[in-house]
CSV table of N, CA and C in Angstrom, one decimal:
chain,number,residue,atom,x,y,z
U,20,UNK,N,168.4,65.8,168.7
U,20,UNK,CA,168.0,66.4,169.9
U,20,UNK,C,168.6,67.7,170.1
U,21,UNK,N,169.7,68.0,169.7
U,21,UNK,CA,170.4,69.4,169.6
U,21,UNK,C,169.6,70.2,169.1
U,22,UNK,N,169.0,69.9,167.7
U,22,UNK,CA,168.3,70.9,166.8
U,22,UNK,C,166.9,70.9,167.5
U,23,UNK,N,165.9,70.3,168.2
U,23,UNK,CA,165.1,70.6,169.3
U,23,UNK,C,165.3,71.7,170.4
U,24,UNK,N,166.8,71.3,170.8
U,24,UNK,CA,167.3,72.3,171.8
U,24,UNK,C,167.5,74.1,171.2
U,25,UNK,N,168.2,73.8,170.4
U,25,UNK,CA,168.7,75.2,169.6
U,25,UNK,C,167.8,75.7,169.1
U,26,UNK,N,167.0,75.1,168.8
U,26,UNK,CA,165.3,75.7,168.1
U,26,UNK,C,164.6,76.6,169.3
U,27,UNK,N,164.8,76.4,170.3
U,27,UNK,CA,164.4,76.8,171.8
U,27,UNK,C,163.0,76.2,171.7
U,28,UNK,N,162.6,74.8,171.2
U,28,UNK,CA,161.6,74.0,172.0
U,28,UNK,C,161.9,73.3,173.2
U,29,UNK,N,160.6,73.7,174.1
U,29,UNK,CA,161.1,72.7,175.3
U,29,UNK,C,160.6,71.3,175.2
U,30,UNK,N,161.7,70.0,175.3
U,30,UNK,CA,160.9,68.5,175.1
U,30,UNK,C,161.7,68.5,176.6
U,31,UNK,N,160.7,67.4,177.3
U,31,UNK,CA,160.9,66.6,178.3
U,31,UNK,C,161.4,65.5,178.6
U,32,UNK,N,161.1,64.9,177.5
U,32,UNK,CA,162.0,63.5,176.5
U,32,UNK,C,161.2,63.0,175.2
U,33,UNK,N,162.1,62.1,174.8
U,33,UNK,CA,162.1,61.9,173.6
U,33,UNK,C,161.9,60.1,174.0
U,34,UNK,N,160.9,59.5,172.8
U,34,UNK,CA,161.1,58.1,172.9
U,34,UNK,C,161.1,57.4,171.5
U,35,UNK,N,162.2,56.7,171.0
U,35,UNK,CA,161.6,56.4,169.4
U,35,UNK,C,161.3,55.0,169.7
U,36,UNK,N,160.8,54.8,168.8
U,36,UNK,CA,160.3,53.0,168.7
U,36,UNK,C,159.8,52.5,167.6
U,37,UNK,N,160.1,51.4,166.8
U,37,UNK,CA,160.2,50.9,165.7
U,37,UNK,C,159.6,49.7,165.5
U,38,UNK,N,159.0,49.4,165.2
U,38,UNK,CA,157.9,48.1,165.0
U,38,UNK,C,157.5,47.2,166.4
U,39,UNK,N,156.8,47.9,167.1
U,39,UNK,CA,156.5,48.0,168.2
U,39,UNK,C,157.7,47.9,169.4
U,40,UNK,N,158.9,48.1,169.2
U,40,UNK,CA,159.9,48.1,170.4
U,40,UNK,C,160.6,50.1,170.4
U,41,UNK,N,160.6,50.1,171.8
U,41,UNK,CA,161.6,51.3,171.5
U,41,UNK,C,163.6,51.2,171.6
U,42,UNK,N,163.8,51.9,170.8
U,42,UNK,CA,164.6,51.8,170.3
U,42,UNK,C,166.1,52.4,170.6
U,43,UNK,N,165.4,54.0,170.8
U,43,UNK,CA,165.9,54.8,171.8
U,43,UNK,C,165.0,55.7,173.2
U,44,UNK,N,165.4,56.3,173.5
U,44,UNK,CA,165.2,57.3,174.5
U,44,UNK,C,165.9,57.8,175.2
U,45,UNK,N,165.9,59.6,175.9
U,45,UNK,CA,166.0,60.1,176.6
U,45,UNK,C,165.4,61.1,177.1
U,46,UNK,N,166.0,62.2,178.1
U,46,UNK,CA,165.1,62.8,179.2
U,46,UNK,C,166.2,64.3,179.1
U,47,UNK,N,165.3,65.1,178.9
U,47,UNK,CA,166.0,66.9,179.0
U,47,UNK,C,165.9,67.3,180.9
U,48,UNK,N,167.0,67.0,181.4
U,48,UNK,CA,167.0,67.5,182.9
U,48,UNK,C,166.0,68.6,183.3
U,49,UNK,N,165.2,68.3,184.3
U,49,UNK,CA,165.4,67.5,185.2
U,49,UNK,C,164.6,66.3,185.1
U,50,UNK,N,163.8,66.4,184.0
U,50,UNK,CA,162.8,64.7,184.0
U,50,UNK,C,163.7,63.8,183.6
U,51,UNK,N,162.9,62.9,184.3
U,51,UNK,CA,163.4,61.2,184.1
U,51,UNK,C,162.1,60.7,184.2
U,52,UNK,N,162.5,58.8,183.7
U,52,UNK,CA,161.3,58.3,183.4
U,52,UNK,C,160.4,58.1,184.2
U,53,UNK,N,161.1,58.4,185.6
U,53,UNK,CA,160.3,58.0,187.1
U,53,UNK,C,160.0,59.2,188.2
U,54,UNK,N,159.8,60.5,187.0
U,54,UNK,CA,159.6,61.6,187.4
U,54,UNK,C,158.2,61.8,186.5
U,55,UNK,N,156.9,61.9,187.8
U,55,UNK,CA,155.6,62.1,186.7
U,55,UNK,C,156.0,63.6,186.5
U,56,UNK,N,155.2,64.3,185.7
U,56,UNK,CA,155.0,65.7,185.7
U,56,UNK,C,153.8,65.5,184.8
U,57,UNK,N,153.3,67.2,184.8
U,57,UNK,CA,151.8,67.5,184.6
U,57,UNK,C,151.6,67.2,182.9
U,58,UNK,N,150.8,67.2,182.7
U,58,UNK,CA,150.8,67.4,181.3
U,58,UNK,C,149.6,68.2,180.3
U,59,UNK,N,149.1,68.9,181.2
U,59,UNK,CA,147.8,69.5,181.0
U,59,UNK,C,147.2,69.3,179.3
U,60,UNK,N,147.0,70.5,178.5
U,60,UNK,CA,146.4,69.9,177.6
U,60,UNK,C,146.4,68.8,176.6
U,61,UNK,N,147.9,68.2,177.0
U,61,UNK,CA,148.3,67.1,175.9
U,61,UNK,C,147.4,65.7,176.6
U,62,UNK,N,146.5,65.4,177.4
U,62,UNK,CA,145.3,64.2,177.3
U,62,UNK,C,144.7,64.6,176.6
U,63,UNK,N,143.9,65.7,175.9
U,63,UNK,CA,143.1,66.0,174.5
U,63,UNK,C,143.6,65.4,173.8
U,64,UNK,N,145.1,65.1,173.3
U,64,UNK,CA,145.7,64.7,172.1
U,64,UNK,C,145.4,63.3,172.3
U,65,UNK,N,146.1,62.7,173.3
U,65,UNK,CA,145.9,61.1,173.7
U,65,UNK,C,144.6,60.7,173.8
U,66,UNK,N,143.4,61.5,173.5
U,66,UNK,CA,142.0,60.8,174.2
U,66,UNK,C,141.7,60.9,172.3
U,67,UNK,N,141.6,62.1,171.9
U,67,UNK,CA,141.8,62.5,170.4
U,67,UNK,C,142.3,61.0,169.5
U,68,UNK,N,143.3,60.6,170.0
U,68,UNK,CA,143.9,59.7,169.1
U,68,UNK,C,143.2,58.2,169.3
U,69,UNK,N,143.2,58.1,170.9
U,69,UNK,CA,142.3,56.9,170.8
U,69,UNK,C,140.5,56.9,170.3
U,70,UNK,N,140.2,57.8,170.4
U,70,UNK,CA,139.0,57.7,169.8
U,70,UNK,C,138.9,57.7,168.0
U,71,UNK,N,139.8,58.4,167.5
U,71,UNK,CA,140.4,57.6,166.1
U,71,UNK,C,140.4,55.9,165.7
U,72,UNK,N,141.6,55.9,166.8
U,72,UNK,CA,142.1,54.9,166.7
U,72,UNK,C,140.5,53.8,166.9
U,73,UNK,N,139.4,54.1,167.8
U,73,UNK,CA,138.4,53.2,167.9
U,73,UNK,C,137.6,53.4,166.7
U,74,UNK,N,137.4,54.8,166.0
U,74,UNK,CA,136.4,54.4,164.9
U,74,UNK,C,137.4,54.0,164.1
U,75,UNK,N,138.5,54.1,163.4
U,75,UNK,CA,139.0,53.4,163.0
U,75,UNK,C,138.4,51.8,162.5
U,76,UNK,N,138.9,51.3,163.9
U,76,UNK,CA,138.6,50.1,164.5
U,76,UNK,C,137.4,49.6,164.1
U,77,UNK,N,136.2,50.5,164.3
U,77,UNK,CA,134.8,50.0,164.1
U,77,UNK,C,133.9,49.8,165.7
U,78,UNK,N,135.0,50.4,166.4
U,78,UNK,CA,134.7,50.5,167.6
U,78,UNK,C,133.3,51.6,168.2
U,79,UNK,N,133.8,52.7,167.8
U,79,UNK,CA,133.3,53.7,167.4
U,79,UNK,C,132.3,54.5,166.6
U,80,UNK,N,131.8,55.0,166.5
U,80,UNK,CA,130.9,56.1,165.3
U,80,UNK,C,131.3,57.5,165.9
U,81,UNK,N,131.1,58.1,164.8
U,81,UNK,CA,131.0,59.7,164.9
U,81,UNK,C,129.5,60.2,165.9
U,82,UNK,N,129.0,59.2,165.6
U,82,UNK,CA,127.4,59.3,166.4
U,82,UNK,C,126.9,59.5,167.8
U,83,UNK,N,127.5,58.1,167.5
U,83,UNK,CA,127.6,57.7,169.3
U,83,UNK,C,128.3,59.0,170.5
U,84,UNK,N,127.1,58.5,171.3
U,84,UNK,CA,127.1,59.9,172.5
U,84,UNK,C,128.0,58.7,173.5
U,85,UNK,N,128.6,59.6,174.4
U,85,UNK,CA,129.8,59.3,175.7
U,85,UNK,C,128.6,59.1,176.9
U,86,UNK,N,127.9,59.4,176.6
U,86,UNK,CA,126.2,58.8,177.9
U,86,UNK,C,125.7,58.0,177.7
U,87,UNK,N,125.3,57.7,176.6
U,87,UNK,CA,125.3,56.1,175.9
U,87,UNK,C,126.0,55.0,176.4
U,88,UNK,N,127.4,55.2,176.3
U,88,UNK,CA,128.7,54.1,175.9
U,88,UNK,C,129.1,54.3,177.8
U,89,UNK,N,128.9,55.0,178.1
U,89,UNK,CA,129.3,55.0,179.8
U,89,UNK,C,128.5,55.6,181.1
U,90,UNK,N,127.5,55.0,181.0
U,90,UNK,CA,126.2,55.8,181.8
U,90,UNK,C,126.5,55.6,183.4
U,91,UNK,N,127.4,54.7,183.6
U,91,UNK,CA,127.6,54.6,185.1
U,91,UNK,C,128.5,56.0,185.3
U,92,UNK,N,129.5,56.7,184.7
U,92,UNK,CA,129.9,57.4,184.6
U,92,UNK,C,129.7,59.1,184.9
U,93,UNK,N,128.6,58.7,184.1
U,93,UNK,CA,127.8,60.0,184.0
U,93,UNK,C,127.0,60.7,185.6
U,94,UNK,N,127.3,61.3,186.1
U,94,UNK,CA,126.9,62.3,187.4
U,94,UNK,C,125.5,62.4,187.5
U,95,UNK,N,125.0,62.4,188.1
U,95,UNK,CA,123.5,62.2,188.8
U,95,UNK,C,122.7,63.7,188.1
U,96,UNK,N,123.6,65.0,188.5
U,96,UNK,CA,123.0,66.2,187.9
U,96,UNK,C,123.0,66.7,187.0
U,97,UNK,N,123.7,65.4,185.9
U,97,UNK,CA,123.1,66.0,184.2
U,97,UNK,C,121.7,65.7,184.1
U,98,UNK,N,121.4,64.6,185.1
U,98,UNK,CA,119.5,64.0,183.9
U,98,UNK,C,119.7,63.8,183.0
U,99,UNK,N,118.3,64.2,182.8
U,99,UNK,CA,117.8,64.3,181.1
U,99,UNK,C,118.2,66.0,180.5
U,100,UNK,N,118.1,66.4,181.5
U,100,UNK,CA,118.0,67.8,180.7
U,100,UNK,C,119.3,67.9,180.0
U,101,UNK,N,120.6,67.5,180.4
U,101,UNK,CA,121.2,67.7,179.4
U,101,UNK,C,121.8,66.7,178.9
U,102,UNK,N,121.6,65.3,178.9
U,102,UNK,CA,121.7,64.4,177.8
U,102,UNK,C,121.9,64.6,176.8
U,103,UNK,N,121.3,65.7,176.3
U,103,UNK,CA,121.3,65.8,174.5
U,103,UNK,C,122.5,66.8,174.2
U,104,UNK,N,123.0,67.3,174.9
U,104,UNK,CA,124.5,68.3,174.7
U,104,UNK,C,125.7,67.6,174.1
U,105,UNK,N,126.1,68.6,173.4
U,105,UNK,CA,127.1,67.9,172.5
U,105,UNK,C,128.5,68.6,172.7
U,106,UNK,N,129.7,68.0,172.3
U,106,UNK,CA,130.6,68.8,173.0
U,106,UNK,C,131.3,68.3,171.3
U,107,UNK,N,131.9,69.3,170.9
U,107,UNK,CA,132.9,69.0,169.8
U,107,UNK,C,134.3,69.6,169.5
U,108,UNK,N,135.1,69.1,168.8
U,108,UNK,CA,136.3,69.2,168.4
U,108,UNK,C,135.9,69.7,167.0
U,109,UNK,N,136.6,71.0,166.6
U,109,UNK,CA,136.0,71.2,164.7
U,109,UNK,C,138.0,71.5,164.5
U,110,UNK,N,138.1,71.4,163.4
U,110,UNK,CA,139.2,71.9,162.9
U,110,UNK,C,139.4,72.4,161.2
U,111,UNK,N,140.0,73.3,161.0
U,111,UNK,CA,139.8,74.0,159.5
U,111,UNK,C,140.9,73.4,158.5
């Protein structure tokens, strides 16, 4: 955790865990575990991973549209017209 610090990364906390238990953990003042704070772009990462984690699974396709799989969801002023829009993640 020092070499995080001295590095001048800022972490919030740290959690390890080891065959599904954790193991350790701590918190860089002023968070604690019963302090929310924001997290802005880091749900990309956690939505990113579960949707892995479901094609993985067989849950999933690369195919499959999010208007398909959750239509109650979906807002009244997309319609049809834009049904067919695609939104993607590319990486090099």
């Amino acid at each position: 955790m020092d070499q995080l610090a001295d590095a001048g990364i800022e972490c919030h906390s740290i959690m390890v865990m080891r065959h599904g238990r954790v193991i350790a953990e701590g918190w860089w003042a002023p968070y604690a575990a019963e302090r929310p704070h924001l997290l802005y772009s880091m749900t990309k990462t956690i939505t990113a991973l579960g949707v892995g984690i479901a094609i993985g699974d067989g849950v999933l396709a690369l195919e499959d549209r999010i208007i398909d799989l959750l239509p109650r969801h979906v807002p009244e002023v997309l319609g049809e017209q834009r049904s067919g829009s695609r939104s993607s993640i590319c990486s090099r």
